[in-house]
Short mmCIF file of C-alpha atoms (C1' of nucleotides) in Angstrom, two decimals:
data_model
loop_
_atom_site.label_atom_id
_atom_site.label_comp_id
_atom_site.label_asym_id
_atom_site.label_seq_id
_atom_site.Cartn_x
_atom_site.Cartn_y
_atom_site.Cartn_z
CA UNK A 1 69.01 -9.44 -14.99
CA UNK A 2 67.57 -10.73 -18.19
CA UNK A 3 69.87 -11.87 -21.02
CA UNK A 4 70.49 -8.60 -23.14
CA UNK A 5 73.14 -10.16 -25.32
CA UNK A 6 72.06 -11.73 -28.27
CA UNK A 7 74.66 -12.11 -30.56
CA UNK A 8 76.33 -15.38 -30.81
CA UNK A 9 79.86 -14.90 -29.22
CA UNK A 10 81.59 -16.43 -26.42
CA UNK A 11 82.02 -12.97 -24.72
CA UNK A 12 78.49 -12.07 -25.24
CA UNK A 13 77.70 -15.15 -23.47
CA UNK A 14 79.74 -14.93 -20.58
CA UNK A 15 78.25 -11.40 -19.93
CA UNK A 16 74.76 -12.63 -19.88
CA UNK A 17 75.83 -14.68 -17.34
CA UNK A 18 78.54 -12.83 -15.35
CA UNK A 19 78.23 -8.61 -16.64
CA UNK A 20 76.92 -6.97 -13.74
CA UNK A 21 78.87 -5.67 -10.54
CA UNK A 22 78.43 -8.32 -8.04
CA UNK A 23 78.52 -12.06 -9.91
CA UNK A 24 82.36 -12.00 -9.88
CA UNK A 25 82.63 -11.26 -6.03
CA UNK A 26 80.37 -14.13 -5.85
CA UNK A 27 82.45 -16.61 -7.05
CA UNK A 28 85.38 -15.20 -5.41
CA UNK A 29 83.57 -15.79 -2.35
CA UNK A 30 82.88 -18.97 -3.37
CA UNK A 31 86.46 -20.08 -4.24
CA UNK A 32 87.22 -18.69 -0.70
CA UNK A 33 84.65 -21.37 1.42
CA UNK A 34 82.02 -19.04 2.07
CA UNK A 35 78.79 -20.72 1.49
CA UNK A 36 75.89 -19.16 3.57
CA UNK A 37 74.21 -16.34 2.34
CA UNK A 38 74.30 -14.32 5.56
CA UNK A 39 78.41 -14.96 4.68
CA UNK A 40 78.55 -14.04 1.27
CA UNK A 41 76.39 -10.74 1.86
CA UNK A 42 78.57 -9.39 4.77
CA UNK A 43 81.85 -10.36 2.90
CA UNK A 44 80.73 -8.41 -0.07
CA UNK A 45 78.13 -5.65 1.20
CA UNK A 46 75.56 -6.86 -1.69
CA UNK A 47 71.90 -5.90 -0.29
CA UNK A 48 70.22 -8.83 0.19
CA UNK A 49 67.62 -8.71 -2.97
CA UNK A 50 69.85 -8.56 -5.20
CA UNK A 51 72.38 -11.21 -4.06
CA UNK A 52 69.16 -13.54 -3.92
CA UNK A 53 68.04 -12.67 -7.67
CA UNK A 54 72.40 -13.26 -8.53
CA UNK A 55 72.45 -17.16 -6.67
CA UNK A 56 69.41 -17.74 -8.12
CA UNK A 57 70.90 -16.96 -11.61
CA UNK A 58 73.88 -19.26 -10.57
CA UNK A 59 72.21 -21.92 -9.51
CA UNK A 60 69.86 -22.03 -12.76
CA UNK A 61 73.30 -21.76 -14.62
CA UNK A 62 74.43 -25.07 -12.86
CA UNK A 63 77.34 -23.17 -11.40
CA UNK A 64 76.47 -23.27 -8.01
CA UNK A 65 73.86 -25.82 -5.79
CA UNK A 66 72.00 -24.62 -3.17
CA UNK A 67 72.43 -27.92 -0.53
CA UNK A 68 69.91 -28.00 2.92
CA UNK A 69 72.41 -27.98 5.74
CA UNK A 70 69.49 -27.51 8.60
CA UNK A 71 68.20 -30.10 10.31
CA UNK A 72 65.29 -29.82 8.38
CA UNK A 73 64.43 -27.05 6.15
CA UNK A 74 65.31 -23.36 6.01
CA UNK A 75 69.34 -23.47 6.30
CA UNK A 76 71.24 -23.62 3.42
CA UNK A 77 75.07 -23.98 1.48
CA UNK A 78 75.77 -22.68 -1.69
CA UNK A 79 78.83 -24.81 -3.18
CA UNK A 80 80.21 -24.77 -6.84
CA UNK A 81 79.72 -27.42 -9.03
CA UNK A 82 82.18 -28.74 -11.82
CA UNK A 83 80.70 -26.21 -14.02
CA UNK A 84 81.75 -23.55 -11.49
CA UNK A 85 84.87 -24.55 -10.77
CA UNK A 86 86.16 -24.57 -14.32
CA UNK A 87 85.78 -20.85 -13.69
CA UNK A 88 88.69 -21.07 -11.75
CA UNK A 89 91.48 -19.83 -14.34
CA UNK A 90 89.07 -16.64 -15.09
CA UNK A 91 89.12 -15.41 -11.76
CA UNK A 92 92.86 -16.01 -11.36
CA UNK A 93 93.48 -13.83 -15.03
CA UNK A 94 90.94 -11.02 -13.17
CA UNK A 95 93.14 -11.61 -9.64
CA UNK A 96 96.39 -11.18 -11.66
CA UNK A 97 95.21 -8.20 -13.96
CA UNK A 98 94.03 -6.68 -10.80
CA UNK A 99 96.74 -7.16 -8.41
CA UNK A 100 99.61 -5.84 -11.46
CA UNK A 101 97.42 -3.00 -13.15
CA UNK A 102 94.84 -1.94 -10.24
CA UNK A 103 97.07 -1.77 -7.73
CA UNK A 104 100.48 -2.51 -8.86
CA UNK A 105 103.82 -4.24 -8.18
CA UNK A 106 104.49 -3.87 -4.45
CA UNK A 107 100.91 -3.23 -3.75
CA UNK A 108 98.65 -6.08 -4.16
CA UNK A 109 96.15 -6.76 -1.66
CA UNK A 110 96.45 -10.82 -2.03
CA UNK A 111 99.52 -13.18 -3.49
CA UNK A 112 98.73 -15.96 -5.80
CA UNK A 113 101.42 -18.51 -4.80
CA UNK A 114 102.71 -21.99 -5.25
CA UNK A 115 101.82 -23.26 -1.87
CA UNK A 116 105.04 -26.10 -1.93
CA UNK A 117 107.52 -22.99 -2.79
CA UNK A 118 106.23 -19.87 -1.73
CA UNK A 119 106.89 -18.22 -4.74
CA UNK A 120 104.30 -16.44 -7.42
CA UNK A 121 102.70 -18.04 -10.42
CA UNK A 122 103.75 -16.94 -13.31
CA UNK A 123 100.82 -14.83 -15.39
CA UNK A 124 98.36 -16.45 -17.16
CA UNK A 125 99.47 -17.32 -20.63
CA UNK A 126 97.99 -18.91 -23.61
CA UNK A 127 100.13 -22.51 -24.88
CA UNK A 128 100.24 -23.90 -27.85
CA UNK A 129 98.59 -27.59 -27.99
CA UNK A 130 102.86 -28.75 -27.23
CA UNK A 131 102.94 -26.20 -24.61
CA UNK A 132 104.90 -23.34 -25.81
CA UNK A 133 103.55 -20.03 -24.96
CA UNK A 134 102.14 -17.75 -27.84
CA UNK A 135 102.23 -14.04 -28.40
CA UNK A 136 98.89 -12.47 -29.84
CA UNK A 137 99.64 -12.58 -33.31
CA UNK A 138 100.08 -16.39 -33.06
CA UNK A 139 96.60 -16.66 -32.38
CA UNK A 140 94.24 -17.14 -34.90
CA UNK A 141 89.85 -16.20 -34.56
CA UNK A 142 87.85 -18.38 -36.70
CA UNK A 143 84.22 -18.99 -36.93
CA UNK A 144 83.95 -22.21 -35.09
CA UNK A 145 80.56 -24.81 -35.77
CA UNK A 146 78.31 -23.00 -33.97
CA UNK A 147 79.04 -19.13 -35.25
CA UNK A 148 76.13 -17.24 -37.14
CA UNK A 149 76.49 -15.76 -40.15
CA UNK A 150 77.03 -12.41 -38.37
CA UNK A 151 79.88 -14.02 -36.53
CA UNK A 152 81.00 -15.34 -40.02
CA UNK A 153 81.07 -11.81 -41.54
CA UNK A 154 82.34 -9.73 -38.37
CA UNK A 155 85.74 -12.24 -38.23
CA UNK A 156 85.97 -11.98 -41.68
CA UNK A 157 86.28 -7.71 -41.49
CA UNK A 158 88.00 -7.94 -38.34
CA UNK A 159 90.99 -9.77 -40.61
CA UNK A 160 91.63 -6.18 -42.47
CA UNK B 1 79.41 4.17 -13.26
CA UNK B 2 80.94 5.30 -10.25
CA UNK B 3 83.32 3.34 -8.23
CA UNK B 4 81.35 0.92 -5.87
CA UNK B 5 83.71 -1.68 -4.28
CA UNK B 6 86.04 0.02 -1.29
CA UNK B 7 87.08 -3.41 -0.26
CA UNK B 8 90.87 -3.98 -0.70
CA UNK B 9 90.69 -6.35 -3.37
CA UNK B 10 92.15 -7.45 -6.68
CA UNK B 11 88.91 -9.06 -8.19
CA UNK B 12 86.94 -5.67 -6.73
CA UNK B 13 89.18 -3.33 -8.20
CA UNK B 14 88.32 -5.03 -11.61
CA UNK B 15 85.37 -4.79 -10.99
CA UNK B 16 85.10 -1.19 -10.56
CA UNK B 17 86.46 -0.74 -14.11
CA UNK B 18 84.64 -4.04 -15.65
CA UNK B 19 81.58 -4.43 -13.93
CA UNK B 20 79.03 -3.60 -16.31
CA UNK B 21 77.25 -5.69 -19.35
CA UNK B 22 79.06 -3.75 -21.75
CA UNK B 23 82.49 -3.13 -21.23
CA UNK B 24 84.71 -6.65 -22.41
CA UNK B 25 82.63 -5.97 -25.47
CA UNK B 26 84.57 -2.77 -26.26
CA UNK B 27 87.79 -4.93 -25.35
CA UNK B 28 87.14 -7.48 -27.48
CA UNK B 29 86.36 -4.88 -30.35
CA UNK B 30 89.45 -3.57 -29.66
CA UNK B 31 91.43 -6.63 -29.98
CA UNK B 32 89.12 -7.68 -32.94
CA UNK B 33 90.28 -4.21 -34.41
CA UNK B 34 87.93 -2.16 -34.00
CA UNK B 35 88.74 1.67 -33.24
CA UNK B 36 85.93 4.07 -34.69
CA UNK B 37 83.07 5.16 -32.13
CA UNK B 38 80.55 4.53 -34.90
CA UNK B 39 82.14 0.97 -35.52
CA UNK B 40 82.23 -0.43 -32.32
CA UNK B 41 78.52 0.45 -31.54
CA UNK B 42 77.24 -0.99 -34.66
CA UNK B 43 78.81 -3.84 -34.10
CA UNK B 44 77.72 -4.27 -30.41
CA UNK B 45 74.28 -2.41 -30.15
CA UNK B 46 75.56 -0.21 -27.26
CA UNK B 47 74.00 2.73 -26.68
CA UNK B 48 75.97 6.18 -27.77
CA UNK B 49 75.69 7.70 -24.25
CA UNK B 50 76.65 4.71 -23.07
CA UNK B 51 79.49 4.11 -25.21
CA UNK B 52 80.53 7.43 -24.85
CA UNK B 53 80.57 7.02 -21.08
CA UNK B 54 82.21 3.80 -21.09
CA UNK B 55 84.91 4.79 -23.80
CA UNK B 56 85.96 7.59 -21.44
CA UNK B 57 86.32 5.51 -18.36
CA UNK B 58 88.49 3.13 -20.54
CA UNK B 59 90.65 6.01 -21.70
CA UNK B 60 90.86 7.55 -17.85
CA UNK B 61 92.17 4.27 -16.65
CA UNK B 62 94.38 3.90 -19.37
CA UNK B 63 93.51 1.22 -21.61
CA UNK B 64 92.62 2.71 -24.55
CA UNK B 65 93.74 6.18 -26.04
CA UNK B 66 92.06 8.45 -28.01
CA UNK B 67 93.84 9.60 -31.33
CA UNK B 68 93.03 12.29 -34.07
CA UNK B 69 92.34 11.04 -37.34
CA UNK B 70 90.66 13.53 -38.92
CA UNK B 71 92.17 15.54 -40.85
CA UNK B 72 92.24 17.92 -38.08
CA UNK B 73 89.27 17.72 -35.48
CA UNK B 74 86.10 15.02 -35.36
CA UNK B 75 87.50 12.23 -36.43
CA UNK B 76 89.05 9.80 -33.36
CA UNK B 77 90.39 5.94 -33.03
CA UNK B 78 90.60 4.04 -30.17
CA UNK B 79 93.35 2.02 -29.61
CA UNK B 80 94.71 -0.60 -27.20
CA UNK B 81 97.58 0.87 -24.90
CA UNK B 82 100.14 -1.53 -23.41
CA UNK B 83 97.77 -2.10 -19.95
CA UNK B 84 94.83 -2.64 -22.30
CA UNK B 85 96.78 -5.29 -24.68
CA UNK B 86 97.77 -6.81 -21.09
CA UNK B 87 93.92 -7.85 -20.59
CA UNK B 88 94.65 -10.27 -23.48
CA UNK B 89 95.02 -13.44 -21.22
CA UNK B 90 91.66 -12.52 -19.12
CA UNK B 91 89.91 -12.06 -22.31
CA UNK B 92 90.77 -15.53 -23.55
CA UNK B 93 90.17 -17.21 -20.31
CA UNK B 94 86.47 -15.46 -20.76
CA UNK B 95 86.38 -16.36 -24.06
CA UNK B 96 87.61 -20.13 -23.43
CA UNK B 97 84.56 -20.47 -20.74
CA UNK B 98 81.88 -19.17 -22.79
CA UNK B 99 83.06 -21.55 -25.43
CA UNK B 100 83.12 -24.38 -23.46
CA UNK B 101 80.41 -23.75 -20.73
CA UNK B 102 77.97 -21.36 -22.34
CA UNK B 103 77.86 -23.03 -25.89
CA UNK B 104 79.68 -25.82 -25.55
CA UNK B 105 81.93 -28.65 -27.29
CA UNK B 106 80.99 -28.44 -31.01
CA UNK B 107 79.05 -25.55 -31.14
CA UNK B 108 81.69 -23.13 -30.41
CA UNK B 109 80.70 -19.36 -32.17
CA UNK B 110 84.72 -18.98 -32.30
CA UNK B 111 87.36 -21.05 -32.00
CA UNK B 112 91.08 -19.83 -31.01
CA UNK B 113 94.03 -21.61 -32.78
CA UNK B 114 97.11 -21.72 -33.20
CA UNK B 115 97.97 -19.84 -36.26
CA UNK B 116 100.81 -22.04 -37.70
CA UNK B 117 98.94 -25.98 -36.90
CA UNK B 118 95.15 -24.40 -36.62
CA UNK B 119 95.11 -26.76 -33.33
CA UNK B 120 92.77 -25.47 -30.84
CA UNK B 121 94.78 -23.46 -27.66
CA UNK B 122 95.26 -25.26 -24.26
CA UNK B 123 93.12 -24.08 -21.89
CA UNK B 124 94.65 -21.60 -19.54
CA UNK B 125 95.52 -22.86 -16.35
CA UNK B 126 97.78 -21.94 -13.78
CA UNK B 127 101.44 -22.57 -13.88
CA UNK B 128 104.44 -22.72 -11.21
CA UNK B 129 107.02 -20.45 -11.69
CA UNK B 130 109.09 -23.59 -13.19
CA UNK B 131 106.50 -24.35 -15.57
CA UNK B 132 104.25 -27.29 -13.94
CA UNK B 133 100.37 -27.32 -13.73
CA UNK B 134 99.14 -26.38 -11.03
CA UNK B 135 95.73 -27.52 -9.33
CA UNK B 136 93.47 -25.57 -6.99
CA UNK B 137 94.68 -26.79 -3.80
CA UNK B 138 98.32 -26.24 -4.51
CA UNK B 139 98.30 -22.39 -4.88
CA UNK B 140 97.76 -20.37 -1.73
CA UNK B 141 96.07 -16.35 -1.66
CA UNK B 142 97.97 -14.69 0.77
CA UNK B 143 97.67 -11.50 2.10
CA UNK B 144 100.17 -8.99 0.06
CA UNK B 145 102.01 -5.85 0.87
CA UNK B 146 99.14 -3.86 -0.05
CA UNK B 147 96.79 -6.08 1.90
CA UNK B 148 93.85 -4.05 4.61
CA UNK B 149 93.41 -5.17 7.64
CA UNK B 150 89.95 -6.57 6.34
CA UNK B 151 91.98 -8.44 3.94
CA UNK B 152 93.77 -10.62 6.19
CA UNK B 153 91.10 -10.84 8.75
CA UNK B 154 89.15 -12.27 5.64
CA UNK B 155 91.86 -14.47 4.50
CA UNK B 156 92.50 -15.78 7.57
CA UNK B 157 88.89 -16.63 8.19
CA UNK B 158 88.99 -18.60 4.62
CA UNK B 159 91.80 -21.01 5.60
CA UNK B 160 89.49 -22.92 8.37
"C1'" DT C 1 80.56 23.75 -55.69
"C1'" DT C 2 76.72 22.04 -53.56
"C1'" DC C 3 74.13 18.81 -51.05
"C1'" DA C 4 73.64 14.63 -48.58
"C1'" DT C 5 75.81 11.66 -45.41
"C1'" DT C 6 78.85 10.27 -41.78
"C1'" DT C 7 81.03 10.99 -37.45
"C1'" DG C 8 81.13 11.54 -32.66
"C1'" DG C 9 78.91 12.91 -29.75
"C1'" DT C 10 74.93 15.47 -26.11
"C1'" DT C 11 70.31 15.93 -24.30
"C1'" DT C 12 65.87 14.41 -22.94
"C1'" DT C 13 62.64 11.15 -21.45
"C1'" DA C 14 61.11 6.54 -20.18
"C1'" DA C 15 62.08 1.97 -18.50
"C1'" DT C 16 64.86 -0.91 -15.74
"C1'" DT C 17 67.87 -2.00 -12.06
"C1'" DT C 18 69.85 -1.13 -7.63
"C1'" DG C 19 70.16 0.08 -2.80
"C1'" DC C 20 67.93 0.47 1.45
"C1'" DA C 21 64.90 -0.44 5.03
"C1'" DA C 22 61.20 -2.89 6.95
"C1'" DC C 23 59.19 -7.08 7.60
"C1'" DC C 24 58.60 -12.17 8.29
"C1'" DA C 25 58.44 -17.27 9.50
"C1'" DA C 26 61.27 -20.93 10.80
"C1'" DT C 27 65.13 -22.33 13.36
"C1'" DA C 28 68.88 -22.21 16.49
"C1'" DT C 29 71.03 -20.57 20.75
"C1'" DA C 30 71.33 -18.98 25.76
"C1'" DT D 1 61.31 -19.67 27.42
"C1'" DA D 2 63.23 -15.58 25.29
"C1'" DT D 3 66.37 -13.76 21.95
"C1'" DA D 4 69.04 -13.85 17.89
"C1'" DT D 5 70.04 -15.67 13.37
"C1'" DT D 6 68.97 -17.27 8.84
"C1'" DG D 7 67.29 -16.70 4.34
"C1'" DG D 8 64.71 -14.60 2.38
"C1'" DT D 9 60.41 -11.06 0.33
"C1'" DT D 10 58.23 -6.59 -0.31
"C1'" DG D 11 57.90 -1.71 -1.27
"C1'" DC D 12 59.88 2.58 -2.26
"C1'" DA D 13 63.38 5.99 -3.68
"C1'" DA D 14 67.52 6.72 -6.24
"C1'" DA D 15 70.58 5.68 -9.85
"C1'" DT D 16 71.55 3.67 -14.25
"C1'" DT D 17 70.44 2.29 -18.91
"C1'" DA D 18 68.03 2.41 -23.33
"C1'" DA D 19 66.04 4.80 -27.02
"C1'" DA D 20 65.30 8.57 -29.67
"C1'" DA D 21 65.93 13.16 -31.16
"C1'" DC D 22 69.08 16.48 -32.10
"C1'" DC D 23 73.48 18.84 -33.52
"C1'" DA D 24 77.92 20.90 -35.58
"C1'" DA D 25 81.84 19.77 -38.09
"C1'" DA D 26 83.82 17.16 -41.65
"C1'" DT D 27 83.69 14.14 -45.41
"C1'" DG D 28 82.14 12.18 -49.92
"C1'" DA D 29 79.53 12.12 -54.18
"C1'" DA D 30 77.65 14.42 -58.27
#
DNA sequence: TTCATTTGGTTTTAATTTGCAACCAATATA
DNA sequence: TATATTGGTTGCAAATTAAAACCAAATGAA
């Protein structure tokens, strides 16, 4: 899976990384404990080239490490690292999407609660720097330090 | 693209619809504005049969429509329906981690602000239903009413 | 009014990626 | 000691994607 985006965007870059059918179920598996790759592939049904070219990818991306758990040699874990838990509040947005708009209020195949209460979290919802939730039109897109003139030019048409 | 995940699954179903290197580009066109065929791929570098393909999916499940604006015939915009503009938080979670992980602190390609300060957004993170943070360990995936019997197997299995 | 251009595609072909099965060496288990 | 499991790799066929050519209708410019 070479990099195919090359225009300087945060969404671009994220799909370099994570726009193919599989990574996604990857990490899921990884938020739920599995760690060997005999695990991952018969929780997910990935063939077994492929899922070794995707950890691969993860690893190199520091968002998984591969840790020796044999005695010596050919047994191994793959765990998240910082980097790969921070991916955390993606995968609950996808799990919320998915469970209200895939499948649907009295439908979903897995609950996101509070464990203490029982109850559901409440969707994911951008805050304000003081914490009050915004709508979409409270959100502003500017070119940040690193944006290319491109980027520049495309937010500036996209204000229209 | 035909649909490849059977499992009973939130993240999966997503997948099925957004598992591809190309399609939260046309959602963030969308919400950048964009709504002309001819539009979007310039400013992507999609390929037309592939846009075309991709821009019919989106329609099928729902998330964008198709309108005439021509004066009668060849002329169409794509717009965001309610269940597309509800892929708003995922998109920013995406678009927060690419930020942050992909480019990182002070090389951002886009920043998102708050309109009236122009103070960066809080990250997203999960909230109780009363409003508190909450960290990894304190929300639970349960099994839901639309759960397989895979599913909780599974689940189960991920609580040891 | 005429001609060139734009729009929103479809079709064809080539390159790339995926899925599947076979294979393998090292290790673990019975 | 024999068998199964692990974590892959390799090779091939099938499916998907990219790139380019092509097209009819509609628009815009002179």
């Amino acid at each position: 899976m070479a990099k195919r985006h090359t225009h300087t965007c945060p969404i671009a870059g994220v799909l370099n990384i994570f726009g193919d059918n599989w990574t996604w179920l990857l990490i899921r598996e990884a938020f739920y404990g599995a760690t060997r790759f005999s695990e991952i592939q018969r929780n997910t049904g990935i063939a077994k080239n492929v899922l070794s070219d995707r950890l691969d990818v993860l690893v190199n991306e520091g968002i998984l490490v591969r840790e020796d758990v044999g005695e010596n040699g050919t047994r191994y874990a793959y765990r998240l690292t910082a980097k790969g838990e921070s991916l955390h509040p993606v995968l609950l947005a996808l799990h919320q999407w998915g469970n209200e708009h895939v499948y649907g209020p009295g439908n979903e195949p897995v609950l996101l609660l509070e464990r203490a209460t029982g109850k559901p979290l409440q969707p994911l919802a951008p805050t304000s720097r003081d914490g009050h939730r915004l709508t979409r039109a409270e959100i502003e897109t500017r070119p940040g330090p690193g944006a290319s003139k491109a980027t520049v030019r495309r937010l500036a048409e996209a204000q229209e």
